[in-house]
XYZ file of C-alpha atoms in Angstrom:
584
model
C -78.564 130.113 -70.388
C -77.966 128.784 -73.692
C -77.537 132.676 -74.777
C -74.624 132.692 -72.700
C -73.362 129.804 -73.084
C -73.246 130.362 -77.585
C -71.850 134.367 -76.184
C -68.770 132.918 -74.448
C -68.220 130.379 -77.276
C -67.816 132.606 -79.100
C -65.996 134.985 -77.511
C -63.044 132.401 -77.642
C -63.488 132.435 -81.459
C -62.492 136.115 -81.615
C -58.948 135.168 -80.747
C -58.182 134.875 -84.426
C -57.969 137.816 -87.130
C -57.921 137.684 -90.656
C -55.043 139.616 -91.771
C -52.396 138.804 -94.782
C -53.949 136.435 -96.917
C -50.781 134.982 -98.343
C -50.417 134.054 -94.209
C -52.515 130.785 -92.558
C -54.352 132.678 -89.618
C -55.105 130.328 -86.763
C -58.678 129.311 -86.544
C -60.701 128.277 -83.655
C -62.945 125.715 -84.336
C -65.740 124.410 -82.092
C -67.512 120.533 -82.240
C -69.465 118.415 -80.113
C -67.354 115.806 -77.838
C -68.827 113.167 -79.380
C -68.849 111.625 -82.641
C -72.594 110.815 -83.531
C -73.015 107.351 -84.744
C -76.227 105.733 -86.259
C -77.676 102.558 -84.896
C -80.259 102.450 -87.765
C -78.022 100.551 -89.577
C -76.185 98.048 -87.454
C -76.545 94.697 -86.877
C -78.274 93.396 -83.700
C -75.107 91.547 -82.775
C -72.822 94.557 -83.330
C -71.225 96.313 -80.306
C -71.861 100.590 -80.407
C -68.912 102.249 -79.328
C -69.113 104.907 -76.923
C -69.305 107.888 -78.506
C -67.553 109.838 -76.643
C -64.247 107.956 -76.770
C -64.726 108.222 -80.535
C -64.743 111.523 -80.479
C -61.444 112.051 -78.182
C -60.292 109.730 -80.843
C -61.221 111.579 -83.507
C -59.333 115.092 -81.984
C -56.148 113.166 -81.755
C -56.241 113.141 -85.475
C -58.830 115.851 -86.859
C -57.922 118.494 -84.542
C -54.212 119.975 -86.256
C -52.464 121.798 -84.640
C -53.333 124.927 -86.868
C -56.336 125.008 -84.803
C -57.548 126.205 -81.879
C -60.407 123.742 -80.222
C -63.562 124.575 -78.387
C -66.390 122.353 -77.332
C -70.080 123.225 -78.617
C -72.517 122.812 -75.204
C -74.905 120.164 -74.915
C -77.865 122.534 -74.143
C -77.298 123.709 -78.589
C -77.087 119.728 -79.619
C -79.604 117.897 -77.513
C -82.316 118.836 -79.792
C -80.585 117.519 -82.983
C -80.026 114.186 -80.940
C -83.119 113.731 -80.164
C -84.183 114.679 -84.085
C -81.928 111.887 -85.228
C -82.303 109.058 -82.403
C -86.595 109.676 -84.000
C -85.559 109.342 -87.226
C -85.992 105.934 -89.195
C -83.132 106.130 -91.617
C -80.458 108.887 -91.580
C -78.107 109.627 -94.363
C -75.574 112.032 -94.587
C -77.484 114.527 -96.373
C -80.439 114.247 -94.257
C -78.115 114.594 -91.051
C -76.405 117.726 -92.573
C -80.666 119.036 -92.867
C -80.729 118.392 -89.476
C -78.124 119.627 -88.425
C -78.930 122.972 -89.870
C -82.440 123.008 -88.560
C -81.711 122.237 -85.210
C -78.103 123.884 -84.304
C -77.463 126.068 -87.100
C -80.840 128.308 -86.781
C -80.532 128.546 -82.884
C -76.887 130.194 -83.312
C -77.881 132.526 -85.826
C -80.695 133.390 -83.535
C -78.282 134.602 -80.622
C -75.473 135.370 -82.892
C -78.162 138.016 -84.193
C -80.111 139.100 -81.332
C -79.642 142.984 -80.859
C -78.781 142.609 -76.937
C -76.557 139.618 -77.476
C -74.262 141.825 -79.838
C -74.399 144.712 -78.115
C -73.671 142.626 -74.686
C -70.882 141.243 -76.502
C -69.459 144.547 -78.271
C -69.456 146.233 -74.050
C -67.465 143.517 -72.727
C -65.021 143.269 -75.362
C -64.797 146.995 -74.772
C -64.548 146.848 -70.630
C -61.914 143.509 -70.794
C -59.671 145.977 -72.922
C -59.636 142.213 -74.211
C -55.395 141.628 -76.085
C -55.508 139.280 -79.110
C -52.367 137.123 -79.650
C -52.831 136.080 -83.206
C -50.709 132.858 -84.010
C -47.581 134.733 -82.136
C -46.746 136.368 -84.629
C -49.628 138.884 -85.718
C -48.987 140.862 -83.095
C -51.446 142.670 -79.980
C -54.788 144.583 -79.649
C -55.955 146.577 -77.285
C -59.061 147.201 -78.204
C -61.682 145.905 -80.741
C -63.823 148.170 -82.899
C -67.186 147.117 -84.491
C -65.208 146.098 -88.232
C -62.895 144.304 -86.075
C -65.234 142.470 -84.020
C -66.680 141.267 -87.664
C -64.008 140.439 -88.929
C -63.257 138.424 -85.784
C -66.553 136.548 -86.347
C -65.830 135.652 -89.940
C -62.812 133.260 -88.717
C -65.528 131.089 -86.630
C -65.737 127.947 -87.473
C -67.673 124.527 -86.290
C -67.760 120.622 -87.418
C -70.035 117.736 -87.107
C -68.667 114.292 -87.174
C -71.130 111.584 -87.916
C -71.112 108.101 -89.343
C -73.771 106.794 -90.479
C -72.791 102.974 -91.300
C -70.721 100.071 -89.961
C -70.452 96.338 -91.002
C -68.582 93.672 -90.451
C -67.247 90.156 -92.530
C -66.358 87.150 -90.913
C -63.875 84.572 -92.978
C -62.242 81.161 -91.605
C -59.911 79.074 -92.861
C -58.698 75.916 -90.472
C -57.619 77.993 -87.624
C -57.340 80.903 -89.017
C -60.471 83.355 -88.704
C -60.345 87.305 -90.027
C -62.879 90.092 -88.850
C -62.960 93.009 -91.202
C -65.742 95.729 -89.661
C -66.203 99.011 -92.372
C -67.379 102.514 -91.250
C -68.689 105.162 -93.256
C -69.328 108.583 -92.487
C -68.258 112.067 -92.366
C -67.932 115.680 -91.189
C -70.173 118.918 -92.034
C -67.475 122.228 -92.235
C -69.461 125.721 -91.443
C -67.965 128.821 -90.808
C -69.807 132.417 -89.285
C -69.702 135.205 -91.650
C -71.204 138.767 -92.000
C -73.804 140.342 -94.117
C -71.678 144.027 -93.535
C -74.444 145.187 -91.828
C -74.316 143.275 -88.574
C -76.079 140.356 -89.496
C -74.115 136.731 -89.355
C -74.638 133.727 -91.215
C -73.629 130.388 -91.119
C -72.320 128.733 -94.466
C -71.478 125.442 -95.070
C -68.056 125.404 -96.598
C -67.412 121.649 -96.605
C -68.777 118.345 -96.304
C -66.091 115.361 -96.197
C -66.617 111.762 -96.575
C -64.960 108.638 -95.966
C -65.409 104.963 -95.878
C -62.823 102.826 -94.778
C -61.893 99.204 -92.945
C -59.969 97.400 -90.129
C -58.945 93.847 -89.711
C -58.849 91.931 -86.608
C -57.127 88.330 -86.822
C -58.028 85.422 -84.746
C -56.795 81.909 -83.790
C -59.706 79.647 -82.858
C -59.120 77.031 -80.989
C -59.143 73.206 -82.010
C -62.587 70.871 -81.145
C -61.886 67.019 -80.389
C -65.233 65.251 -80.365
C -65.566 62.135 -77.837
C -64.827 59.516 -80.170
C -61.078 61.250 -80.960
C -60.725 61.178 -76.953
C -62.267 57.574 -76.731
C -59.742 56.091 -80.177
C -56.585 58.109 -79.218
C -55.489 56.742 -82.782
C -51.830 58.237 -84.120
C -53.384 58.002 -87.871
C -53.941 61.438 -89.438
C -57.472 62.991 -89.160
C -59.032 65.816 -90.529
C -58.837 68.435 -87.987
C -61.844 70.829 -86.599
C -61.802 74.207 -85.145
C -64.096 76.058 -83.829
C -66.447 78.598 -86.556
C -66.139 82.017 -85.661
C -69.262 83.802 -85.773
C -71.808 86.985 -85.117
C -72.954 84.819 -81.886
C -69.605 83.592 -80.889
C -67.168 86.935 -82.102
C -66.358 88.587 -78.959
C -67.049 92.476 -78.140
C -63.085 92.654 -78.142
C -61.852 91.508 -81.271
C -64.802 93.449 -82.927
C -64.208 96.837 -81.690
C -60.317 96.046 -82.269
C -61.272 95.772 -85.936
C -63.723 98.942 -85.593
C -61.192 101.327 -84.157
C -58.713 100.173 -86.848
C -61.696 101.197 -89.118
C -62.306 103.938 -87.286
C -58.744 105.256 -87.357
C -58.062 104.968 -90.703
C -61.872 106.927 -91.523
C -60.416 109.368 -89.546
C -56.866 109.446 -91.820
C -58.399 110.145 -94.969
C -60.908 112.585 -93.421
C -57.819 114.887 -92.106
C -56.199 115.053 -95.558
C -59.083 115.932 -96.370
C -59.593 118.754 -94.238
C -56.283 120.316 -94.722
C -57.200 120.498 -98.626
C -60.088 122.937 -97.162
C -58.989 125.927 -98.891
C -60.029 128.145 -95.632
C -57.918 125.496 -93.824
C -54.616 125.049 -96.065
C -51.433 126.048 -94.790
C -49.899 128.942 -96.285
C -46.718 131.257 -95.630
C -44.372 133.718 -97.641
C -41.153 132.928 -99.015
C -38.635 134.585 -96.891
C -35.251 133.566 -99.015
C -34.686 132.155 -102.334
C -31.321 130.555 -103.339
C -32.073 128.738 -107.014
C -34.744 125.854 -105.835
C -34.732 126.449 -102.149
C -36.690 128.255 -99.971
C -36.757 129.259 -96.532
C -39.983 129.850 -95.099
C -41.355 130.707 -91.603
C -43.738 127.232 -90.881
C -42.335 124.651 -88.017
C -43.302 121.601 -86.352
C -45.135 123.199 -83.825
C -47.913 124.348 -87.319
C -48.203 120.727 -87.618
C -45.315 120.659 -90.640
C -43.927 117.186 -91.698
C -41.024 115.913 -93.737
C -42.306 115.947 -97.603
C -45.210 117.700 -96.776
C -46.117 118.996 -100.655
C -47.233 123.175 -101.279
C -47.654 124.773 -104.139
C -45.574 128.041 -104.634
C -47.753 131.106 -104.949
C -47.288 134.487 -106.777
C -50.109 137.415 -107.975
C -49.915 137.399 -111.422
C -51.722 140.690 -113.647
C -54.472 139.432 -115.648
C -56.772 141.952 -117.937
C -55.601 144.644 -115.143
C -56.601 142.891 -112.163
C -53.836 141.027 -109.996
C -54.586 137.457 -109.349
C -53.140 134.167 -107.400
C -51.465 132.044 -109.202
C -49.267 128.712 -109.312
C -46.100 129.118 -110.685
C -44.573 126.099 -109.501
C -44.826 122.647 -106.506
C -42.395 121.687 -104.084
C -41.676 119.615 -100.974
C -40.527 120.505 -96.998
C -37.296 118.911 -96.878
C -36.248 120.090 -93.638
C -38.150 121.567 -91.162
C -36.981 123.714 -88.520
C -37.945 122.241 -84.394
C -36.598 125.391 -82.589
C -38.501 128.383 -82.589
C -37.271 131.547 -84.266
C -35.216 129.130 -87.458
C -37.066 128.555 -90.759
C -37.568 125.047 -92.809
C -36.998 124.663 -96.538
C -38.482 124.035 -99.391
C -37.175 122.607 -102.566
C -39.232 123.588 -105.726
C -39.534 120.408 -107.594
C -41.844 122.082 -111.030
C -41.728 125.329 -112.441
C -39.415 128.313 -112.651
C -37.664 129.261 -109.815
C -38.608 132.196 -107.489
C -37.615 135.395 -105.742
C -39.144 136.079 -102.648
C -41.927 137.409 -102.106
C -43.928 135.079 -103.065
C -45.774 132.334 -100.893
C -46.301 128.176 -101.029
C -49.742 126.726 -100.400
C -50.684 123.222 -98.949
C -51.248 120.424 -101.250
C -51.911 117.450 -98.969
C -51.516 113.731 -99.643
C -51.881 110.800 -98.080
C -48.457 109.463 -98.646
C -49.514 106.674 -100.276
C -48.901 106.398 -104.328
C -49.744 103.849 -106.572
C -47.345 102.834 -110.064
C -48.251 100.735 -113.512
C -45.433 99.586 -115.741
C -44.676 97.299 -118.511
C -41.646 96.174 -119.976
C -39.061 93.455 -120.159
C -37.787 90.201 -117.882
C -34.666 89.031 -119.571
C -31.504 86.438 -118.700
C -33.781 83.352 -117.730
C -32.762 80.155 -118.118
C -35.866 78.352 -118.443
C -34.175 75.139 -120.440
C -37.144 72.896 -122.193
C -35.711 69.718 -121.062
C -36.238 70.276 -118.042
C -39.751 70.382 -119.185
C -39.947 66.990 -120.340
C -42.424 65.036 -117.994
C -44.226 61.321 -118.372
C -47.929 60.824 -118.044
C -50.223 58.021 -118.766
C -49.883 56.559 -122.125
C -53.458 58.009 -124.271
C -53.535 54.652 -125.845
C -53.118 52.345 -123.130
C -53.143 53.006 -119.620
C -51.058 50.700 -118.690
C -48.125 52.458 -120.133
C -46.565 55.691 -119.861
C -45.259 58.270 -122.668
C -43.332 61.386 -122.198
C -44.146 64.310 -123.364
C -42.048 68.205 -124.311
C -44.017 71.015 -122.993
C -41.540 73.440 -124.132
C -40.263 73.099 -127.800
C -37.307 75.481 -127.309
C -35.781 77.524 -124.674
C -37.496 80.594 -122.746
C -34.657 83.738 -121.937
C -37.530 86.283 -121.324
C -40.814 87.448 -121.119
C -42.880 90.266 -121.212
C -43.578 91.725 -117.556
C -46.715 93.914 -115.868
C -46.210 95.408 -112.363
C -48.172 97.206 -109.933
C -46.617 98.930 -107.143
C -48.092 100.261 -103.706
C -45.926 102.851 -101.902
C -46.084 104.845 -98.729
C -44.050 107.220 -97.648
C -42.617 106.942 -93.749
C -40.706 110.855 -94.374
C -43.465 111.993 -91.802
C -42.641 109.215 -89.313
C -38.596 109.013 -89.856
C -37.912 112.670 -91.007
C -36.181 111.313 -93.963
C -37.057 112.560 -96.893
C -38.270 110.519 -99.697
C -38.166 107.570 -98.230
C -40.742 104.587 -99.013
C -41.399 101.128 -98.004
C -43.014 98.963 -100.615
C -45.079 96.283 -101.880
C -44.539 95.029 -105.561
C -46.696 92.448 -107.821
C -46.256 91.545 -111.418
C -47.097 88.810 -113.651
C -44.798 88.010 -116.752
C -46.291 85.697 -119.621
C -42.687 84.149 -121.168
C -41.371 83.544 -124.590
C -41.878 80.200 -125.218
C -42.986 77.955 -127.628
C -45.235 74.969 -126.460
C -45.207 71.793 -127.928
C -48.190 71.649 -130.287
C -50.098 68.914 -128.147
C -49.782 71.234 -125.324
C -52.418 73.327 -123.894
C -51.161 76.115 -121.730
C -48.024 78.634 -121.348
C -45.946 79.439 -118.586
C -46.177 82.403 -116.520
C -44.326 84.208 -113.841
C -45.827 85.640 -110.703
C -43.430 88.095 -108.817
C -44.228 89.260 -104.940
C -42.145 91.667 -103.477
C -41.506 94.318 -100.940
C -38.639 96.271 -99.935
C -37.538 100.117 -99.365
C -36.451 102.585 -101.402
C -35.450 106.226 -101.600
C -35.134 108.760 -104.138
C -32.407 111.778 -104.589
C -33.947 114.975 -106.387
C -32.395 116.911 -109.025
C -35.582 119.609 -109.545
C -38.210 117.665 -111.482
C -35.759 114.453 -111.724
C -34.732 111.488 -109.296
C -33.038 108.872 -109.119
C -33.539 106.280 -106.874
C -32.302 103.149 -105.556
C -34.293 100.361 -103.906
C -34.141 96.822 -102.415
C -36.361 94.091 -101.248
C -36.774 90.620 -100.780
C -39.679 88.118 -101.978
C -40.348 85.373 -104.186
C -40.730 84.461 -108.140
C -43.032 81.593 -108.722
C -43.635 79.847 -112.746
C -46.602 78.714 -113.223
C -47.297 75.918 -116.094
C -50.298 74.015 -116.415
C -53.150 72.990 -118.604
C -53.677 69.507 -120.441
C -51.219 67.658 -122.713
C -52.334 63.585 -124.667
C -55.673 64.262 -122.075
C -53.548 64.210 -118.846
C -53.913 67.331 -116.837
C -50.864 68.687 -115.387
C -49.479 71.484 -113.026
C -45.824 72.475 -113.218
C -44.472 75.075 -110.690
C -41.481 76.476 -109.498
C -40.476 78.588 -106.379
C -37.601 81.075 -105.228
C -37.264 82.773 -102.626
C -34.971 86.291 -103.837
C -33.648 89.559 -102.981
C -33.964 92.392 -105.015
C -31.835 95.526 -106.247
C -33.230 97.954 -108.494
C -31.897 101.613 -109.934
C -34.672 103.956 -110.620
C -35.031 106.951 -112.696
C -38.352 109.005 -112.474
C -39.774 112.395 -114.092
C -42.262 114.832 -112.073
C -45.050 115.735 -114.132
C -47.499 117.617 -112.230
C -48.136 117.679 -108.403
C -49.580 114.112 -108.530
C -48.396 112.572 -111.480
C -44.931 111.466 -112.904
C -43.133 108.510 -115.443
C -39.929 106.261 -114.540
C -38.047 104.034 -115.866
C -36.712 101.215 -113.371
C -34.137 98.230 -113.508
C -33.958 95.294 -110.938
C -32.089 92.357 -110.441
C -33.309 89.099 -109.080
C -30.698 87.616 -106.865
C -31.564 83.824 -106.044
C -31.210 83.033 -102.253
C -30.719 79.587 -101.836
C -32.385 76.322 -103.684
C -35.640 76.453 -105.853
C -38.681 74.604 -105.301
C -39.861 72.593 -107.986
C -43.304 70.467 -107.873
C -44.928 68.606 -110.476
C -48.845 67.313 -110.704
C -49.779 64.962 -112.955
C -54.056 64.358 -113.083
C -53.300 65.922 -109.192
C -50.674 63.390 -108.598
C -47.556 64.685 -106.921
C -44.747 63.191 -108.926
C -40.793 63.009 -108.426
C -38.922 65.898 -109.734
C -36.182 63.993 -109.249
C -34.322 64.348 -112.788
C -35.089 67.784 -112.737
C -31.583 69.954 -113.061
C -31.713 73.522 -111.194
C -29.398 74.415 -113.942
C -31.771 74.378 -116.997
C -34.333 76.375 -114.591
C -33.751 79.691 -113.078
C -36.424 82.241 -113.223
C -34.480 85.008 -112.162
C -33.149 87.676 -113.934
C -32.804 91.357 -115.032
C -36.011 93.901 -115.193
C -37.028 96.479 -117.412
C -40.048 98.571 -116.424
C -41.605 102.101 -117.935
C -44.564 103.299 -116.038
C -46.177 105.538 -114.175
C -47.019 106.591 -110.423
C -49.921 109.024 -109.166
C -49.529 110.157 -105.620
C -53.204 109.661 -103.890
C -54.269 112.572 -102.170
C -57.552 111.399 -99.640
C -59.086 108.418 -101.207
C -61.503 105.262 -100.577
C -60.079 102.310 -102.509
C -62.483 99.387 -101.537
C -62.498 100.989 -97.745
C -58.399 101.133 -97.730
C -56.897 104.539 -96.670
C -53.782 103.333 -95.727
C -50.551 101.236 -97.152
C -50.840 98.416 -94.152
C -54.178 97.846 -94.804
C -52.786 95.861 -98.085
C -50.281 93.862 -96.406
């Protein structure tokens, strides 16, 4: 039975056909309906997902539409599930033995049994069988013995396991947070041919990924008897209720797993299109200067700013060779059938046809450093000038500069998270993002003075570039807040000086393409005040007036200056976080 079953399998694999290699061939790829998950490593009060709803999960993602799915039978995986239910710790590496042991022998087994393939090669024969090869590749009538190998070698199969999940509780007051992690992977084999008849199965890739999802919850408020009993209007401390591994529910934790769980399953399918069996690839069909037209659509899975390298065979020592000759991104993609998309060449010398581009997946999420310059404050130092407890007798009070001249600038650090929505808006280039800096000020304290103010900047906005070639420019704007921070000790009192503004920002960008992932800018915003500041002053934690404080000798915003530089993150695990709205 199970001969028959693996014979029909694959059967439906032989629907794809290598051909032009400067052409993606459609691949049909089998897997289990179920994503394997260990218990070995949960905790008792953990809920286990089904794992079959992970798995129809996982297809909505995993399973491009560049391929072509099948489902591998129970009767070839029960064995391997009952191997690693009886094991007492499984790791990836021992799951990928397994898996090997248990699936990929007994495949090879039929694949080369003498009656299977010649059972196979008749029917084939007697079905007069016609091959539609991604539309486009044209019919067969027939298949000879090279072509039924060749037919084999574009077999493919996964494994999806994960091997880990965990989960982290945190409360404050009401507030409670449920972050769960998963971590896990997929084994990549594909069927190929000795020449002589014989297949084998090699693994071509195994992908990894660990990432998180956050759940937040409102608990509710407890009132003890007494509370009930006083019903007294003066302020008490209140208590909520503690979230928990005995009191979290089975919702709100598999909420936070299939977050998790989704975002695993993100950076795996970057992942898998950077498979070089599995990379999209197509010829140039025209060439005006920088553009391209080229024969991929929606319907291949194509997004807006989806980044390929541009292909050509280069002669090296007498033998002709791939090579890149330059990067690009889809800028428009074609939705009707029968138009083509194009493709702007952003590095490298421009083309004729003839040539070909090559997938070079990302995430769509980039990361930026810069330094530079926060000029035009008007930090003023009287309005610095603040009265604490006289040293010498307590009694009394002194006061005290903390500035001994005026601060107009400051020296600035930023870091900058962007991800780009051109797959979810069809607009290219566009971004949404979320901005931090710090910016120590020039200032000179007073000499009894222990401490210097700061700046902390929080922003996030949208942005979007225009693309000369290799250069952009690009224009952005956001809204946030700028907060000073001064505090430390002055005569033994302790104090805490802050000031807050809530602002919009504008900001004109230049930027310079290095390579595929890498590139430099230069970038100037403007801080636009909206509405009053708030000002707070602590002396020994005291709140005290700020009462004489004039908003006109403090306003901490101004015009930036920033040089830095931006990679582009292709599939990553940053602390768990695949994904720009995991930050936020």
């Amino acid at each position: 039975m199970i001969r028959l079953i693996i014979s029909a399998l694959f059967l439906v694999f032989s629907l794809s056909l290598f051909a032009d290699e400067r052409v993606y061939q459609r691949k049909s790829i089998s897997s289990p309906a179920f994503v394997w998950i260990s218990d070995k490593h949960l905790d008792s009060r953990q809920f286990l997902p089904d794992q079959t709803l992970l798995g129809k999960n996982l297809e909505q993602q995993l399973l491009l539409q560049r391929f072509d799915h099948n489902v591998l039978p129970d009767a070839v995986l029960n064995p391997l599930r009952d191997a690693l239910e009886n094991t007492d710790s499984v790791n990836a590496d021992e799951i990928s033995d397994l898996f090997e042991g248990f699936v990929v022998n007994d495949i090879l087994d039929i694949l080369n049994d003498q009656t299977t393939q010649k059972e196979r090669s008749l029917e084939l024969k007697n079905n007069n069988r016609r091959v539609t090869l991604a539309e486009t590749k044209g019919k067969i009538d027939s298949l000879t013995k090279d072509e039924l190998e060749t037919l084999m070698n574009s077999a493919y199969f996964f494994f999806p396991y994960i091997t880990q999940t965990s989960q982290n509780i945190s409360q404050y007051g009401e507030n409670a947070r449920v972050k769960v992690s998963v971590q896990g992977g997929v084994l990549w084999y594909r069927i190929v041919s000795d020449g002589n008849g014989q297949k084998g199965i090699e693994q071509i890739a195994h992908t990894k990924s660990m990432a998180t999802g956050t759940t937040s919850v409102t608990m509710p408020e407890v009132k003890n008897l007494l509370d009930l009993v006083l019903k007294t209007d003066e302020p008490r401390i209140k208590r909520y209720k503690r979230l928990n591994s005995e009191t979290l529910s089975k919702e709100v934790f598999q909420d936070a797993f299939f977050k998790a769980f989704n975002n695993w399953a993100l950076n795996l399918t970057v992942q898998v299109k950077n498979i070089s069996d599995f990379k999209l690839r197509t010829p140039i069909k025209d060439a005006i200067g920088s553009k391209y037209t080229i024969d991929l659509t929606k319907k291949d899975g194509l997004k807006t700013d989806d980044s390929f390298y541009l292909m050509h065979y280069v002669e090296e020592n007498g033998q002709e060779k791939q090579k890149k000759v330059g990067y690009g991104r889809v800028n428009k993609i074609s939705k009707v059938e029968g138009q083509f998309s194009t493709f702007s060449q952003v590095l490298g010398k421009n083309q004729l046809a003839g040539g070909w581009i090559e997938e070079h997946a990302k995430s769509g999420l980039s990361v930026e450093v810069g330094f530079g310059s926060l000029n035009n404050l008007n930090l003023g130092k009287d309005a610095f000038l603040i009265t604490i407890p006289n040293p010498t007798n307590p009694f009394q009070t002194v006061s005290r500069q903390l500035l001994d001249s005026d601060s107009k600038s400051g020296t600035s650090f930023k870091f900058r998270l962007n991800q780009n929505l051109a797959p979810f808006t069809d607009i290219s280039q566009f971004f949404i993002f979320f901005d931090t800096g710090v910016t120590t000020l020039k200032a000179e304290s007073s000499s009894e003075v222990i401490g210097s103010p700061v700046l902390l900047h929080f922003f996030g906005g949208v942005s979007k570039k225009f693309w000369l070639k290799s250069r952009s420019i690009g224009v952005q704007s956001g809204i946030g807040g700028n907060q000073l921070s001064f505090n430390g000790r002055v005569s033994g009192s302790k104090y805490d000086y802050s000031v807050n503004t809530v602002a919009l920002m504008y900001g004109l960008r230049f930027e310079q393409q290095l390579n595929s992932n890498w590139s430099v800018y230069i970038q100037s915003n403007l801080f636009t005040r909206l509405g009053p500041s708030s000002t707070t002053l602590s002396i020994n934690d005291e709140e005290v007036s700020t009462e004489g404080v004039s908003e006109d000798n403090i306003d901490i915003n101004g015009t930036e200056f920033i040089f830095g530089i931006k990679y582009d993150l292709n599939s990553f695990n940053m602390g768990g976080l695949v994904s720009f709205f995991d930050f936020m």
